[in-house]
mmCIF file of C-alpha atoms in Angstrom:
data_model
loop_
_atom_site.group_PDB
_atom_site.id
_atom_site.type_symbol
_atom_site.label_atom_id
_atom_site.label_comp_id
_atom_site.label_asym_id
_atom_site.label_seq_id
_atom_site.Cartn_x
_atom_site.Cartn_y
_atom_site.Cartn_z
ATOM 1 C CA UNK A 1 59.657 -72.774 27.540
ATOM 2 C CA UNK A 2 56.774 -73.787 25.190
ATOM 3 C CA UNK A 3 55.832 -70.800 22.802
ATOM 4 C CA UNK A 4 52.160 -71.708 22.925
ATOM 5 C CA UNK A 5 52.422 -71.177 27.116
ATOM 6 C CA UNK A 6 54.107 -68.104 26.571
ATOM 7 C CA UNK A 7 51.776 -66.784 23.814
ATOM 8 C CA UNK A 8 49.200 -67.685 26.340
ATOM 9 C CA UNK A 9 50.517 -66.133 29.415
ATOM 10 C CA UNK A 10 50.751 -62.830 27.068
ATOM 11 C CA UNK A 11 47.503 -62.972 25.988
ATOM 12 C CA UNK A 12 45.914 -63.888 29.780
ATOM 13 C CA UNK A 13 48.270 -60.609 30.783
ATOM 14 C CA UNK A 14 47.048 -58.337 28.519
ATOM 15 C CA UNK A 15 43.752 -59.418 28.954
ATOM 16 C CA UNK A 16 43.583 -58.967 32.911
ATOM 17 C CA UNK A 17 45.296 -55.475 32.408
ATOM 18 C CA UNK A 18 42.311 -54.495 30.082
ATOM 19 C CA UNK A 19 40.051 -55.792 32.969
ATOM 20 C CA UNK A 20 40.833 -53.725 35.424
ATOM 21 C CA UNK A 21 39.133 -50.369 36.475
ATOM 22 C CA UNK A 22 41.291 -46.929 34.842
ATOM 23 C CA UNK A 23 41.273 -44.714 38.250
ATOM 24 C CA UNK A 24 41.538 -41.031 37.884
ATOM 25 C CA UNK A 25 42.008 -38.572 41.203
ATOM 26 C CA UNK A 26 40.502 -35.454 40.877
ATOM 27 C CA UNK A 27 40.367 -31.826 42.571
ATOM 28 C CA UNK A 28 36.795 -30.073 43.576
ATOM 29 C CA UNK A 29 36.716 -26.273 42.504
ATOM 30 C CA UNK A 30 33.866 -24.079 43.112
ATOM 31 C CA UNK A 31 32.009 -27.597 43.879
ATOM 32 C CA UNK A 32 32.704 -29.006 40.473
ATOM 33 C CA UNK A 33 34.732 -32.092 39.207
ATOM 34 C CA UNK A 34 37.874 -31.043 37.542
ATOM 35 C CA UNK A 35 40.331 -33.407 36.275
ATOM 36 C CA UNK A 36 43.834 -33.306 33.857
ATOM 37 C CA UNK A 37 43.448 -34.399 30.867
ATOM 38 C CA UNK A 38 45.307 -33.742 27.099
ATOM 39 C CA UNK A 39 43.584 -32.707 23.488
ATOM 40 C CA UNK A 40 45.203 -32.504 20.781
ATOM 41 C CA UNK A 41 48.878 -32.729 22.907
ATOM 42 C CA UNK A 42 47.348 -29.713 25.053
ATOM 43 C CA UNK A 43 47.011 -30.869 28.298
ATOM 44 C CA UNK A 44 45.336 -28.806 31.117
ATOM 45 C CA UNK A 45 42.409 -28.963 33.826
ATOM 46 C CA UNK A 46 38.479 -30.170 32.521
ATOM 47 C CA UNK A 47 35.442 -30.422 34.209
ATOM 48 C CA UNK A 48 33.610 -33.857 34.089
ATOM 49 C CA UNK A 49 30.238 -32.877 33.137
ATOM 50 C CA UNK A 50 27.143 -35.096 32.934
ATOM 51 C CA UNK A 51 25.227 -32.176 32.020
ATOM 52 C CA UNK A 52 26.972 -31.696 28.649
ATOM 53 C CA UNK A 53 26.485 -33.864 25.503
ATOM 54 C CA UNK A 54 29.937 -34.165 24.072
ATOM 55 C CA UNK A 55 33.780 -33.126 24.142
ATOM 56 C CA UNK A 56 33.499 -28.368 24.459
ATOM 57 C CA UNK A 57 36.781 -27.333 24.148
ATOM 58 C CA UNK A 58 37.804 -23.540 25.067
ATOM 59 C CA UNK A 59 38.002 -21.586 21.999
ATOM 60 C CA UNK A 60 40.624 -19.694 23.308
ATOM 61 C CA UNK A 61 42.902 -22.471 23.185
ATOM 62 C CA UNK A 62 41.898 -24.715 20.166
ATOM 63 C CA UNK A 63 40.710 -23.026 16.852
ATOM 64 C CA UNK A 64 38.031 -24.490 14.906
ATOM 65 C CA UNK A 65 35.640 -24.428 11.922
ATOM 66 C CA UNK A 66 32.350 -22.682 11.607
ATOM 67 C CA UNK A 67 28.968 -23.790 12.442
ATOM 68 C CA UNK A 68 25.470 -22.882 11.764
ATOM 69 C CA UNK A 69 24.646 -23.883 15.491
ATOM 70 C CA UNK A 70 23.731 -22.149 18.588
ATOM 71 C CA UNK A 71 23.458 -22.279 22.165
ATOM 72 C CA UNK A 72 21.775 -20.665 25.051
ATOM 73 C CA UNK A 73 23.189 -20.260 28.636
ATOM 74 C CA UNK A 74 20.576 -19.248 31.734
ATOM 75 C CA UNK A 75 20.715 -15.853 30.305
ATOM 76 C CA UNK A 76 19.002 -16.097 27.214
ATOM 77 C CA UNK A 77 22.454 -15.313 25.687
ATOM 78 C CA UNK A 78 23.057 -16.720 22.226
ATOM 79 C CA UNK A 79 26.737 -18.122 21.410
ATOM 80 C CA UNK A 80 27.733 -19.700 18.216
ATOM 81 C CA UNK A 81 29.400 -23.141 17.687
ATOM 82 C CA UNK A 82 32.898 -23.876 16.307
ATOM 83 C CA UNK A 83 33.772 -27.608 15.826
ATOM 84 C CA UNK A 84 36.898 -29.658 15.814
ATOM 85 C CA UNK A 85 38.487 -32.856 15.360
ATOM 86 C CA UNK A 86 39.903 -34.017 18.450
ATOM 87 C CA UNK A 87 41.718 -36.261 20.412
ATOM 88 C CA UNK A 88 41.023 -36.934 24.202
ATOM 89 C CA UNK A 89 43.462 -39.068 26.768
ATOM 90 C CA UNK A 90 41.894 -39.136 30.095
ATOM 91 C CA UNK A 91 44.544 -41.336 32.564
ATOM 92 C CA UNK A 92 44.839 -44.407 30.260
ATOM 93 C CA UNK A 93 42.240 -43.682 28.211
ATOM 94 C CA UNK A 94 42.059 -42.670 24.879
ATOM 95 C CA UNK A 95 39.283 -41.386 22.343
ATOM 96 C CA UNK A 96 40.103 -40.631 18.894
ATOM 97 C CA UNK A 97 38.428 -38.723 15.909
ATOM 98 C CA UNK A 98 35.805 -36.648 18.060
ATOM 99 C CA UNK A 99 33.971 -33.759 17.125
ATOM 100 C CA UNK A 100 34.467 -31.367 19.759
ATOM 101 C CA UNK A 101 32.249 -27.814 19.810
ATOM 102 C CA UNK A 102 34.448 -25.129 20.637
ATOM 103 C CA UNK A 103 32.681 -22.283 23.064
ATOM 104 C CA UNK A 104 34.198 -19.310 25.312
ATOM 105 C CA UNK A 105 34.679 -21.172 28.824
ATOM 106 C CA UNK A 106 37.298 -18.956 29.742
ATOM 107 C CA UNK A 107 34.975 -17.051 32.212
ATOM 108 C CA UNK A 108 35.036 -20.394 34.474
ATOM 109 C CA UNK A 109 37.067 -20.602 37.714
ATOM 110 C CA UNK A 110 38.336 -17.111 36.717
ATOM 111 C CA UNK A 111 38.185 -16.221 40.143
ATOM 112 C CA UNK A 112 40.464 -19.150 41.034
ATOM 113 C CA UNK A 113 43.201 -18.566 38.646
ATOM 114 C CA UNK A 114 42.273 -21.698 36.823
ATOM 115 C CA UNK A 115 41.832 -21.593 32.874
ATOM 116 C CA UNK A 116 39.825 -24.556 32.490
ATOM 117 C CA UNK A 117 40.750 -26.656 28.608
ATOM 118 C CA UNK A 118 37.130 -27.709 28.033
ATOM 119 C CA UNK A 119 34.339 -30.070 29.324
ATOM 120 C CA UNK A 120 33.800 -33.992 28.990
ATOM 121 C CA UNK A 121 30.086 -35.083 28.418
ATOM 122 C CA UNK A 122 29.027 -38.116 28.406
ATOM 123 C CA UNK A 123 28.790 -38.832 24.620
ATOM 124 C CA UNK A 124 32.733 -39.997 25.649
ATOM 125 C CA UNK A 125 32.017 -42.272 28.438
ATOM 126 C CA UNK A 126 28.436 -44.061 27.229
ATOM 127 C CA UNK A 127 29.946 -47.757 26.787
ATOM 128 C CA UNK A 128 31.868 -47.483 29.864
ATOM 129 C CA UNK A 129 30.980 -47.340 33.798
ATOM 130 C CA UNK A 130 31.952 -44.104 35.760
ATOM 131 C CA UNK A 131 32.178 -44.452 39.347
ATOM 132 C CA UNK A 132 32.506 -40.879 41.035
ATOM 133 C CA UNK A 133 34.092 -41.166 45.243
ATOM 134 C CA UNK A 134 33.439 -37.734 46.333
ATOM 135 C CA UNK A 135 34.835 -38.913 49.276
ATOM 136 C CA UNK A 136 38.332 -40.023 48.197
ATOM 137 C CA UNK A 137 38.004 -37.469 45.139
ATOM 138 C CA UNK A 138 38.696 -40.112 42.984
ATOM 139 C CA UNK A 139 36.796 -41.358 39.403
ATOM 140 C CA UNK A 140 37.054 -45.125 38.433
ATOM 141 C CA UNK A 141 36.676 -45.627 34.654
ATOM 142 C CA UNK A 142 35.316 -49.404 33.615
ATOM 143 C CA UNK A 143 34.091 -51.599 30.213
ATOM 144 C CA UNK A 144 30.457 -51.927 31.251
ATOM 145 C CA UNK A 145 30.890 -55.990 30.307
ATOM 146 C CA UNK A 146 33.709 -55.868 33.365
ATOM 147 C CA UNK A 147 31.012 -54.727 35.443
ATOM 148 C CA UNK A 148 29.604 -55.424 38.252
ATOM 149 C CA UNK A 149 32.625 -55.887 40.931
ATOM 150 C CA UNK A 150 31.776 -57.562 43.827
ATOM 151 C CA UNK A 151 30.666 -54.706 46.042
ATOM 152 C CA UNK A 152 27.423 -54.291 48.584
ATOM 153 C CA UNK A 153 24.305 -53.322 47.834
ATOM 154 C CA UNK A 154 23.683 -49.918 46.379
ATOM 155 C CA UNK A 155 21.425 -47.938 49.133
ATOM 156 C CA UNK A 156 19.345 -46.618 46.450
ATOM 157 C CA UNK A 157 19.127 -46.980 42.574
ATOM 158 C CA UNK A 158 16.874 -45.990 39.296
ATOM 159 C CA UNK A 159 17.101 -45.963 35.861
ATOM 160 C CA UNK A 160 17.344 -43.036 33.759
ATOM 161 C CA UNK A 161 16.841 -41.863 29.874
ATOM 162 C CA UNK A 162 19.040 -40.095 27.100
ATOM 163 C CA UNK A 163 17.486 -36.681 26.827
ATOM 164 C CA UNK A 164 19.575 -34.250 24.456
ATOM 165 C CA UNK A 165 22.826 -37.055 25.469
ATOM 166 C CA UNK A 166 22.021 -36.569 28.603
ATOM 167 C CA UNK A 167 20.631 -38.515 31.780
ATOM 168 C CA UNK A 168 18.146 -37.438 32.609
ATOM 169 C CA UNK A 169 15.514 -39.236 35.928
ATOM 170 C CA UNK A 170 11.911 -39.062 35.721
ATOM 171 C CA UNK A 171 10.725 -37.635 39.340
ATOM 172 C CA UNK A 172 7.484 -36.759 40.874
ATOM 173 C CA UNK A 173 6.997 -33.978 43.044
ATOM 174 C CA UNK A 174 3.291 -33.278 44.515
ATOM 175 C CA UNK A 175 1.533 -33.964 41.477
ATOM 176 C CA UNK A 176 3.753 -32.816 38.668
ATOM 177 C CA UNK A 177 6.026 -35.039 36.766
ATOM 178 C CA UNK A 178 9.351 -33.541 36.384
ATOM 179 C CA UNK A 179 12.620 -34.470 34.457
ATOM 180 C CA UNK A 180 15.796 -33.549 36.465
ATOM 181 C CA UNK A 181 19.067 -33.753 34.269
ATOM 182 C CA UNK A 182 22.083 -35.215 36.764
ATOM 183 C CA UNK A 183 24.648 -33.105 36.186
ATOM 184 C CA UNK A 184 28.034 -33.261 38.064
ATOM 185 C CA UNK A 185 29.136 -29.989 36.034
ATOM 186 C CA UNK A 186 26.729 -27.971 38.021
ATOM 187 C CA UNK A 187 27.555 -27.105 41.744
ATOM 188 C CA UNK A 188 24.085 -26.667 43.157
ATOM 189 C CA UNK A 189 20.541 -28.216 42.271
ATOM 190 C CA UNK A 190 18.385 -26.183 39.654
ATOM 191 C CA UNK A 191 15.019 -26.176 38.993
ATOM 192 C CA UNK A 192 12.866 -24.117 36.069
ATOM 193 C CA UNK A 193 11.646 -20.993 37.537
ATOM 194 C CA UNK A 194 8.163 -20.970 35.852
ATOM 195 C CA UNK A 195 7.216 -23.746 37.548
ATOM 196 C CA UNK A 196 6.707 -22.157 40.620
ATOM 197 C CA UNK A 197 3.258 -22.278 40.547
ATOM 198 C CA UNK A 198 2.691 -25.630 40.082
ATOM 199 C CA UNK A 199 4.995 -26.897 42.976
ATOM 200 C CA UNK A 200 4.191 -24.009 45.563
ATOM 201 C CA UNK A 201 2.734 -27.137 47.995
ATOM 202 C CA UNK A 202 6.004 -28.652 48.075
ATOM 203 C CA UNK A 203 8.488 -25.900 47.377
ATOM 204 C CA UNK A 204 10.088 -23.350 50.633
ATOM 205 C CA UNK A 205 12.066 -20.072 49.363
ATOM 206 C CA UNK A 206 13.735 -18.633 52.132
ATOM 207 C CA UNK A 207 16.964 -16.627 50.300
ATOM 208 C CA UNK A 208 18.749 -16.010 47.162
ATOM 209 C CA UNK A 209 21.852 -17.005 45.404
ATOM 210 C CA UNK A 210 23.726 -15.607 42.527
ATOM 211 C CA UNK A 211 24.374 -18.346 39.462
ATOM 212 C CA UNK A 212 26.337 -17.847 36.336
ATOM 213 C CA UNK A 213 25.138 -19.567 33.168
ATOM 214 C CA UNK A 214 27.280 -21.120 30.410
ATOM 215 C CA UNK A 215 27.476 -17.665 28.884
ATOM 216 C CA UNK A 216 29.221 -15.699 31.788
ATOM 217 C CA UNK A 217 25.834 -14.140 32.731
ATOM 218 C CA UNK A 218 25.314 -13.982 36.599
ATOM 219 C CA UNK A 219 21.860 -13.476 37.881
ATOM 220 C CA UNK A 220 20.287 -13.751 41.373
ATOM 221 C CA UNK A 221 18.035 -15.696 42.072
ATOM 222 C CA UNK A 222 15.440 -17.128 44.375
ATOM 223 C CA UNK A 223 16.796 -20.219 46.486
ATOM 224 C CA UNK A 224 15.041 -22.961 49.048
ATOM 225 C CA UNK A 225 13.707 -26.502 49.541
ATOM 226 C CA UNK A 226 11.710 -28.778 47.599
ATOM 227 C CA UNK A 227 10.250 -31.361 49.354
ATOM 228 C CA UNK A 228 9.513 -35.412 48.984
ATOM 229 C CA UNK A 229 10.773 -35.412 45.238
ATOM 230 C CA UNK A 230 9.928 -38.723 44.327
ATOM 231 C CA UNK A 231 12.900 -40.968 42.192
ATOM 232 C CA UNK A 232 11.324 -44.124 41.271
ATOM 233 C CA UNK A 233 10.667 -46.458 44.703
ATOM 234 C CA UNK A 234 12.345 -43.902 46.395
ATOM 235 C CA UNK A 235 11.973 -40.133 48.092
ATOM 236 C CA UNK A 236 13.888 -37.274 49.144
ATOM 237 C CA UNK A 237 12.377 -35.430 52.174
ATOM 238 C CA UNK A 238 14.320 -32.542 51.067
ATOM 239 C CA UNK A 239 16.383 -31.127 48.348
ATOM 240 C CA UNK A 240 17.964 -27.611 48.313
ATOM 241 C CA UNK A 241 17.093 -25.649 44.866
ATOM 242 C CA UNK A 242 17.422 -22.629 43.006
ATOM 243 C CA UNK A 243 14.940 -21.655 41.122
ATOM 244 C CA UNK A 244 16.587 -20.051 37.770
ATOM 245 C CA UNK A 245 14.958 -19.800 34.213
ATOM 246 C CA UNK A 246 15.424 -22.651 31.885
ATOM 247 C CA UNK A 247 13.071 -21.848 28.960
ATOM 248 C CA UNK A 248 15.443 -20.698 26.892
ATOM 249 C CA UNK A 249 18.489 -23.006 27.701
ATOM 250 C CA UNK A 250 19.891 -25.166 25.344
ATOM 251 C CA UNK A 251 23.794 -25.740 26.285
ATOM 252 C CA UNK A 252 24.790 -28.080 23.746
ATOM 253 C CA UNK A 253 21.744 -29.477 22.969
ATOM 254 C CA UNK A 254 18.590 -28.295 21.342
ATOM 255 C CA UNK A 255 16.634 -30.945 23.691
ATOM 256 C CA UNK A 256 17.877 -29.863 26.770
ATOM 257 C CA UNK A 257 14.426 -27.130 27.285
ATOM 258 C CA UNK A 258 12.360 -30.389 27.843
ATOM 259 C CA UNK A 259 14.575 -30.897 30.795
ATOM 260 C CA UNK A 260 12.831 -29.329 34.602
ATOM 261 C CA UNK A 261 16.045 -29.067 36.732
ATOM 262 C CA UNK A 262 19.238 -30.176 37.278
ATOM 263 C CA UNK A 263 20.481 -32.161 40.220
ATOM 264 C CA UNK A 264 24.207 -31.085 41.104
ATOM 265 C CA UNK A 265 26.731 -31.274 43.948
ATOM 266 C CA UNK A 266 24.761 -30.222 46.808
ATOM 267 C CA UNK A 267 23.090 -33.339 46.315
ATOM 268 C CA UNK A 268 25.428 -35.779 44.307
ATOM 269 C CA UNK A 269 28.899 -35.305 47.318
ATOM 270 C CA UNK A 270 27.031 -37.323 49.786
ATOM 271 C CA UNK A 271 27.084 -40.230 47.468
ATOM 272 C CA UNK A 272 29.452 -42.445 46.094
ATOM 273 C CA UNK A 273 27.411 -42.534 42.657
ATOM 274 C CA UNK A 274 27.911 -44.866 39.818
ATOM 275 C CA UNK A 275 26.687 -44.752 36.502
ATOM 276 C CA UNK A 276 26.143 -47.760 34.103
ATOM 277 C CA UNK A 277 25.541 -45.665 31.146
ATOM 278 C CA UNK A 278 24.925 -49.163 28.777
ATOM 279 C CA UNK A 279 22.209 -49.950 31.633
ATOM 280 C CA UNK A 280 21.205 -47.159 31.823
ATOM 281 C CA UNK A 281 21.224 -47.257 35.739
ATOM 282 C CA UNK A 282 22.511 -44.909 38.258
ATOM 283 C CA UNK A 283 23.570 -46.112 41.875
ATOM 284 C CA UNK A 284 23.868 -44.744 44.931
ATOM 285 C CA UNK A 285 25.970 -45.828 48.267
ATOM 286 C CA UNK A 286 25.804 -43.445 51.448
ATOM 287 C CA UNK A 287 29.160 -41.865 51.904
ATOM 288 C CA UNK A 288 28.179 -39.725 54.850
ATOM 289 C CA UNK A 289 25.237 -39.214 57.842
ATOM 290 C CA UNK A 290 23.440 -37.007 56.100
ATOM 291 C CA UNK A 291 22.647 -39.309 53.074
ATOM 292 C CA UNK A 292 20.841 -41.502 54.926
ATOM 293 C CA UNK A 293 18.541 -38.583 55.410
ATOM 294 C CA UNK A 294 18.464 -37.453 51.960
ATOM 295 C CA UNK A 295 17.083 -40.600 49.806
ATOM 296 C CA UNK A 296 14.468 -42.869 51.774
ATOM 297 C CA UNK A 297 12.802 -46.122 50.166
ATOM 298 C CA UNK A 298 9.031 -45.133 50.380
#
């Protein structure tokens, strides 16, 4: 056989093998996205979080250096920073020389006998497209250039922005502008307490609901229903909430206290969501009843 063909047929091999889409099943615990991954030849459980910058290990299971940073969870609670070098294989994936903060996370899932490894923020994936299918609990991990596949219509999309390596939508709800962070690490949707006020017309509290913050701290808090949130050239008639303070919460990034609410699970499951992070897009198809009723084109 010619060794040009073969070379060729090699080349066209390897080629549609880097093509196709890296698919990665995960489990849902407490409401959050947790998937097996290895650092550093530790593997374990991590939570996919869109609501974190970059690579957090556990600092119970990695050791680090010192930093002179800082972060605040819900609480008000300061923690300091350790950083490492790190490297991440997620399915076929593979990211090398990241610097990882190190943070206590061992307080996660403790209830479910789970020691979660760390989190992965979206610093890892931004040249890539994640697809998250609540429905089949699966992730699908794409080069943005191999996207789009040839797939319907999405019933609803917008763009967002990078705030503190986040994405973050611009929203509208009455007359105040708000910025909700999407944030698949976070089980329910959050918004900043002290803007109460300022919402009251389109805001219903009718219970409460205890949250823990990135520093352990529970709290109880008031809970409801916002109301026509608009996204872009589209609404939501209604959108459960808690209502927790943000003022002083940084996570991983100093940015994160221009940032009005979070948008979670309670939201995100009805939705097969994709995000084209190079785009800068995020997509959503129905996966259920009840998202029809959830995100309207106004």
């Amino acid at each position: 056989m010619n060794s040009r063909f073969i070379a060729a047929t090699i080349t066209l091999f390897l080629l549609s093998i880097s093509l196709q889409a890296t698919t990665i099943p995960f489990r849902l615990v407490n409401k959050i996205i947790v998937v097996q991954a290895k650092v550093n030849n530790i593997s374990g459980y991590f939570i996919l979080d869109s609501g974190t910058t970059s690579l957090v290990l556990n600092d119970c299971c990695f050791r680090g250096w010192p930093t002179a940073e800082k972060v605040q969870g819900i609480g008000g609670k300061e923690i300091d920073v350790y950083k490492a070098r790190a490297t991440l294989f997620l399915g076929e994936l593979k990211w090398s020389a990241i610097i990882a903060k190190l943070l206590p996370l061992d307080h996660l899932f403790r209830s479910k006998n789970i020691q979660i490894m760390g989190l992965i923020g979206m610093d890892i994936l931004n040249r890539y497209v994640l697809q998250i299918d609540y429905k089949n609990l699966t992730l699908e991990i794409e080069r943005e250039q191999d996207w789009p596949k040839a797939e319907r219509i999405p019933d609803a999309r917008f763009r967002f922005i990078w705030k503190g390596g986040i994405p973050v939508i611009n929203t509208l709800l009455g007359e105040q502008a708000l910025r909700f962070g999407i944030d698949t690490g976070a089980g329910i949707n959050v918004l900043n307490r002290s803007l109460t006020p300022k919402v009251w017309s389109n805001l219903d509290l009718n219970h409460q609901r205890r949250v823990i913050g990135l520093d352990g701290q529970s709290q109880i808090v008031s809970a409801g229903t916002i109301h026509r949130l608009i996204i872009g050239e589209f609404f939501c008639p209604e959108m459960k909430v808690v209502l927790a303070p943000l003022e002083h919460f940084k996570g991983s990034s100093s940015q994160f206290n221009s940032v009005d609410g979070f948008i979670g699970y309670e939201f995100l499951h009805h939705f097969k969501t994709v995000f084209n992070f190079k785009r800068r897009t995020i997509a959503l198809y129905y996966n259920d009843e009840e998202a029809k009723e959830l995100i309207v084109a106004h």
